[in-house]
Amino acid sequence: MKAARIVEVEAYLGGRDPASHAYRGLTPRTAPMFGPPGRSYVYFVYGMYHCLNVVTERDGVAGAVLLRGAEPVAGFDKLPPRALAGPGKLARAFGLTTEHTNLDLVRYGATLSIHDAPPVPASRVVRSARVGLNDHATTSKPWRLYVRGSPGVSRP
DNA sequence: CGAATGATCCGA
DNA sequence: CGGATCATTCGA
């Protein structure tokens, strides 16, 4: 069983967020983003990487959080350093594919699940612009959060 | 900096 | 259908 502590995330909304996959409405790929919260949204990008999101808004409203970085906790043997630092690397380390989209992450005993952890002190939390976006208007939103100094963060 | 690499979506 | 785009990563 593999486990990791999430240390970097980015928020994406629906119609008002041009950087969001859900910006142009519901499509087969983005359908999970419009579904009930607590489910996964996994997409394939750049022809070789998968990214894992957690759906956050109520059923019918698009919104999700992209998991961008984590620290290994259990189940990773001889993991190369920073192998979980980055959304593509994180998804790869857990062997995630689009088969893992729209799964219930909150259900007890689920194959893929997310859990509570001790709170991160506010002094360790950094807010910044989201990574990898072209549009200038969208980068103005400070919707990336990460743990200061964590080796699981993709980029300082 | 640019290549890798293919699913997705829009417009025609 | 065709082609532009892409919430990335790695290596020169």
mmCIF file of C-alpha atoms (C1' of nucleotides) in Angstrom:
data_model
loop_
_atom_site.group_PDB
_atom_site.id
_atom_site.type_symbol
_atom_site.label_atom_id
_atom_site.label_comp_id
_atom_site.label_asym_id
_atom_site.label_seq_id
_atom_site.Cartn_x
_atom_site.Cartn_y
_atom_site.Cartn_z
ATOM 1 C CA MET A 1 0.000 0.000 0.000
ATOM 2 C CA LYS A 2 1.397 3.326 -1.053
ATOM 3 C CA ALA A 3 0.805 6.499 0.923
ATOM 4 C CA ALA A 4 2.014 10.072 0.552
ATOM 5 C CA ARG A 5 1.433 13.406 2.203
ATOM 6 C CA ILE A 6 0.087 16.083 -0.122
ATOM 7 C CA VAL A 7 2.231 19.207 0.044
ATOM 8 C CA GLU A 8 1.305 21.123 -3.089
ATOM 9 C CA VAL A 9 -2.079 21.805 -4.738
ATOM 10 C CA GLU A 10 -3.732 24.144 -7.211
ATOM 11 C CA ALA A 11 -7.409 25.113 -7.402
ATOM 12 C CA TYR A 12 -9.413 25.158 -10.627
ATOM 13 C CA LEU A 13 -12.995 26.325 -10.986
ATOM 14 C CA GLY A 14 -15.531 26.342 -13.796
ATOM 15 C CA GLY A 15 -16.933 29.047 -16.055
ATOM 16 C CA ARG A 16 -15.107 31.941 -14.437
ATOM 17 C CA ASP A 17 -11.670 30.311 -14.577
ATOM 18 C CA PRO A 18 -10.219 30.383 -18.118
ATOM 19 C CA ALA A 19 -7.359 28.108 -17.034
ATOM 20 C CA SER A 20 -9.771 25.351 -16.058
ATOM 21 C CA HIS A 21 -10.594 22.380 -18.245
ATOM 22 C CA ALA A 22 -14.201 23.026 -17.257
ATOM 23 C CA TYR A 23 -14.113 26.581 -18.621
ATOM 24 C CA ARG A 24 -15.822 25.678 -21.896
ATOM 25 C CA GLY A 25 -18.458 23.523 -20.329
ATOM 26 C CA LEU A 26 -18.997 19.845 -19.689
ATOM 27 C CA THR A 27 -17.282 17.360 -22.009
ATOM 28 C CA PRO A 28 -16.754 13.617 -21.656
ATOM 29 C CA ARG A 29 -13.237 14.189 -20.330
ATOM 30 C CA THR A 30 -14.137 16.868 -17.795
ATOM 31 C CA ALA A 31 -17.431 15.350 -16.660
ATOM 32 C CA PRO A 32 -16.060 14.338 -13.237
ATOM 33 C CA MET A 33 -15.285 18.002 -12.493
ATOM 34 C CA PHE A 34 -19.016 18.688 -12.683
ATOM 35 C CA GLY A 35 -19.940 15.706 -10.537
ATOM 36 C CA PRO A 36 -20.201 15.305 -6.767
ATOM 37 C CA PRO A 37 -17.244 16.273 -4.556
ATOM 38 C CA GLY A 38 -14.728 13.810 -3.179
ATOM 39 C CA ARG A 39 -14.229 12.041 -6.483
ATOM 40 C CA SER A 40 -11.126 11.900 -8.649
ATOM 41 C CA TYR A 41 -10.563 13.638 -11.964
ATOM 42 C CA VAL A 42 -7.585 12.168 -13.827
ATOM 43 C CA TYR A 43 -6.585 13.483 -17.242
ATOM 44 C CA PHE A 44 -3.888 12.671 -19.785
ATOM 45 C CA VAL A 45 -1.755 15.507 -21.076
ATOM 46 C CA TYR A 46 1.252 16.173 -23.329
ATOM 47 C CA GLY A 47 0.954 12.659 -24.716
ATOM 48 C CA MET A 48 2.725 11.097 -21.746
ATOM 49 C CA TYR A 49 1.581 12.298 -18.356
ATOM 50 C CA HIS A 50 -1.427 11.902 -16.130
ATOM 51 C CA CYS A 51 -2.588 14.377 -13.488
ATOM 52 C CA LEU A 52 -4.791 13.704 -10.466
ATOM 53 C CA ASN A 53 -7.403 16.138 -9.182
ATOM 54 C CA VAL A 54 -9.871 15.981 -6.317
ATOM 55 C CA VAL A 55 -13.343 17.312 -7.149
ATOM 56 C CA THR A 56 -14.402 19.939 -4.631
ATOM 57 C CA GLU A 57 -17.708 21.592 -5.519
ATOM 58 C CA ARG A 58 -21.253 20.298 -5.131
ATOM 59 C CA ASP A 59 -22.810 18.153 -7.817
ATOM 60 C CA GLY A 60 -23.451 20.244 -10.921
ATOM 61 C CA VAL A 61 -20.788 22.863 -10.171
ATOM 62 C CA ALA A 62 -17.323 22.499 -11.686
ATOM 63 C CA GLY A 63 -14.334 22.653 -9.364
ATOM 64 C CA ALA A 64 -11.301 20.586 -8.485
ATOM 65 C CA VAL A 65 -7.904 20.701 -6.842
ATOM 66 C CA LEU A 66 -4.867 19.504 -8.778
ATOM 67 C CA LEU A 67 -2.448 17.462 -6.675
ATOM 68 C CA ARG A 68 0.973 18.729 -7.686
ATOM 69 C CA GLY A 69 3.335 17.390 -5.075
ATOM 70 C CA ALA A 70 3.670 15.002 -2.146
ATOM 71 C CA GLU A 71 6.126 13.468 0.284
ATOM 72 C CA PRO A 72 6.357 9.654 0.396
ATOM 73 C CA VAL A 73 4.975 8.179 3.623
ATOM 74 C CA ALA A 74 4.787 4.423 3.035
ATOM 75 C CA GLY A 75 5.040 1.778 0.367
ATOM 76 C CA PHE A 76 7.690 3.431 -1.754
ATOM 77 C CA ASP A 77 10.910 1.459 -1.774
ATOM 78 C CA LYS A 78 14.085 3.212 -2.846
ATOM 79 C CA LEU A 79 12.174 6.071 -4.342
ATOM 80 C CA PRO A 80 14.355 8.535 -6.251
ATOM 81 C CA PRO A 81 14.412 11.934 -4.601
ATOM 82 C CA ARG A 82 11.620 14.271 -5.680
ATOM 83 C CA ALA A 83 9.844 11.451 -7.492
ATOM 84 C CA LEU A 84 6.539 12.861 -6.209
ATOM 85 C CA ALA A 85 7.414 16.522 -6.849
ATOM 86 C CA GLY A 86 5.207 17.420 -9.796
ATOM 87 C CA PRO A 87 1.716 16.377 -10.935
ATOM 88 C CA GLY A 88 2.964 14.076 -13.694
ATOM 89 C CA LYS A 89 5.498 12.383 -11.471
ATOM 90 C CA LEU A 90 3.020 12.030 -8.623
ATOM 91 C CA ALA A 91 0.466 10.310 -10.847
ATOM 92 C CA ARG A 92 3.127 8.087 -12.352
ATOM 93 C CA ALA A 93 4.436 6.984 -8.946
ATOM 94 C CA PHE A 94 0.935 5.848 -8.004
ATOM 95 C CA GLY A 95 0.381 4.214 -11.396
ATOM 96 C CA LEU A 96 -2.640 6.362 -12.160
ATOM 97 C CA THR A 97 -4.287 6.430 -15.583
ATOM 98 C CA THR A 98 -7.564 7.721 -16.944
ATOM 99 C CA GLU A 99 -9.026 4.465 -15.639
ATOM 100 C CA HIS A 100 -8.763 6.083 -12.230
ATOM 101 C CA THR A 101 -10.946 9.063 -13.065
ATOM 102 C CA ASN A 102 -14.274 9.611 -11.310
ATOM 103 C CA LEU A 103 -13.491 7.297 -8.375
ATOM 104 C CA ASP A 104 -14.840 7.986 -4.899
ATOM 105 C CA LEU A 105 -11.780 9.010 -2.880
ATOM 106 C CA VAL A 106 -13.584 9.405 0.431
ATOM 107 C CA ARG A 107 -15.205 5.993 0.673
ATOM 108 C CA TYR A 108 -13.678 3.754 3.324
ATOM 109 C CA GLY A 109 -11.665 0.952 1.747
ATOM 110 C CA ALA A 110 -11.528 2.568 -1.675
ATOM 111 C CA THR A 111 -8.678 1.543 -3.974
ATOM 112 C CA LEU A 112 -7.555 5.155 -4.141
ATOM 113 C CA SER A 113 -8.405 7.370 -1.199
ATOM 114 C CA ILE A 114 -7.589 10.644 0.523
ATOM 115 C CA HIS A 115 -7.381 11.115 4.285
ATOM 116 C CA ASP A 116 -7.085 13.756 6.963
ATOM 117 C CA ALA A 117 -3.634 14.560 8.276
ATOM 118 C CA PRO A 118 -2.252 16.777 11.042
ATOM 119 C CA PRO A 119 -2.828 20.403 10.040
ATOM 120 C CA VAL A 120 -0.003 22.348 8.439
ATOM 121 C CA PRO A 121 0.816 25.506 10.427
ATOM 122 C CA ALA A 122 -0.254 28.606 8.542
ATOM 123 C CA SER A 123 3.306 29.883 8.771
ATOM 124 C CA ARG A 124 4.428 26.987 6.590
ATOM 125 C CA VAL A 125 1.810 27.533 3.874
ATOM 126 C CA VAL A 126 2.748 29.564 0.811
ATOM 127 C CA ARG A 127 0.230 30.974 -1.677
ATOM 128 C CA SER A 128 1.395 31.677 -5.195
ATOM 129 C CA ALA A 129 0.301 31.864 -8.811
ATOM 130 C CA ARG A 130 -0.543 28.611 -10.542
ATOM 131 C CA VAL A 131 2.168 26.921 -12.586
ATOM 132 C CA GLY A 132 2.233 26.156 -16.284
ATOM 133 C CA LEU A 133 -0.413 28.572 -17.494
ATOM 134 C CA ASN A 134 0.020 30.838 -20.475
ATOM 135 C CA ASP A 135 -2.859 33.255 -20.155
ATOM 136 C CA HIS A 136 -1.806 36.304 -18.199
ATOM 137 C CA ALA A 137 -5.213 36.928 -16.633
ATOM 138 C CA THR A 138 -5.345 33.491 -15.050
ATOM 139 C CA THR A 139 -1.889 33.588 -13.538
ATOM 140 C CA SER A 140 -2.955 36.527 -11.411
ATOM 141 C CA LYS A 141 -5.017 34.251 -9.167
ATOM 142 C CA PRO A 142 -2.966 33.003 -6.170
ATOM 143 C CA TRP A 143 -4.585 29.587 -6.254
ATOM 144 C CA ARG A 144 -1.517 27.462 -5.698
ATOM 145 C CA LEU A 145 -0.761 26.392 -2.136
ATOM 146 C CA TYR A 146 2.290 24.525 -0.950
ATOM 147 C CA VAL A 147 4.277 23.685 2.172
ATOM 148 C CA ARG A 148 7.316 25.877 2.501
ATOM 149 C CA GLY A 149 10.573 23.951 2.278
ATOM 150 C CA SER A 150 9.039 20.562 1.529
ATOM 151 C CA PRO A 151 11.059 18.362 -0.851
ATOM 152 C CA GLY A 152 7.757 17.226 -2.341
ATOM 153 C CA VAL A 153 7.056 20.638 -3.853
ATOM 154 C CA SER A 154 7.541 20.746 -7.627
ATOM 155 C CA ARG A 155 9.045 24.191 -7.737
ATOM 156 C CA PRO A 156 9.706 26.809 -5.026
ATOM 157 C "C1'" DC B 1 15.127 26.466 -24.710
ATOM 158 C "C1'" DG B 2 12.663 22.844 -27.239
ATOM 159 C "C1'" DA B 3 11.341 18.011 -28.168
ATOM 160 C "C1'" DA B 4 8.477 14.184 -26.944
ATOM 161 C "C1'" DT B 5 3.816 12.425 -27.930
ATOM 162 C "C1'" DG B 6 -1.263 11.581 -28.347
ATOM 163 C "C1'" DA B 7 -5.992 12.590 -26.542
ATOM 164 C "C1'" DT B 8 -9.257 16.123 -26.924
ATOM 165 C "C1'" DC B 9 -12.121 19.634 -28.874
ATOM 166 C "C1'" DC B 10 -13.581 23.173 -32.025
ATOM 167 C "C1'" DG B 11 -14.566 24.807 -36.391
ATOM 168 C "C1'" DA B 12 -15.397 23.782 -41.174
ATOM 169 C "C1'" DC C 1 -12.003 15.428 -40.421
ATOM 170 C "C1'" DG C 2 -7.713 18.549 -39.646
ATOM 171 C "C1'" DG C 3 -4.955 21.031 -36.697
ATOM 172 C "C1'" DA C 4 -4.173 23.732 -32.573
ATOM 173 C "C1'" DT C 5 -3.733 23.127 -27.973
ATOM 174 C "C1'" DC C 6 -1.953 21.185 -23.744
ATOM 175 C "C1'" DA C 7 -2.983 22.121 -15.392
ATOM 176 C "C1'" DT C 8 4.511 18.368 -17.977
ATOM 177 C "C1'" DT C 9 9.035 16.638 -17.827
ATOM 178 C "C1'" DC C 10 13.721 15.988 -19.171
ATOM 179 C "C1'" DG C 11 17.844 16.915 -21.374
ATOM 180 C "C1'" DA C 12 21.021 19.979 -24.270
#
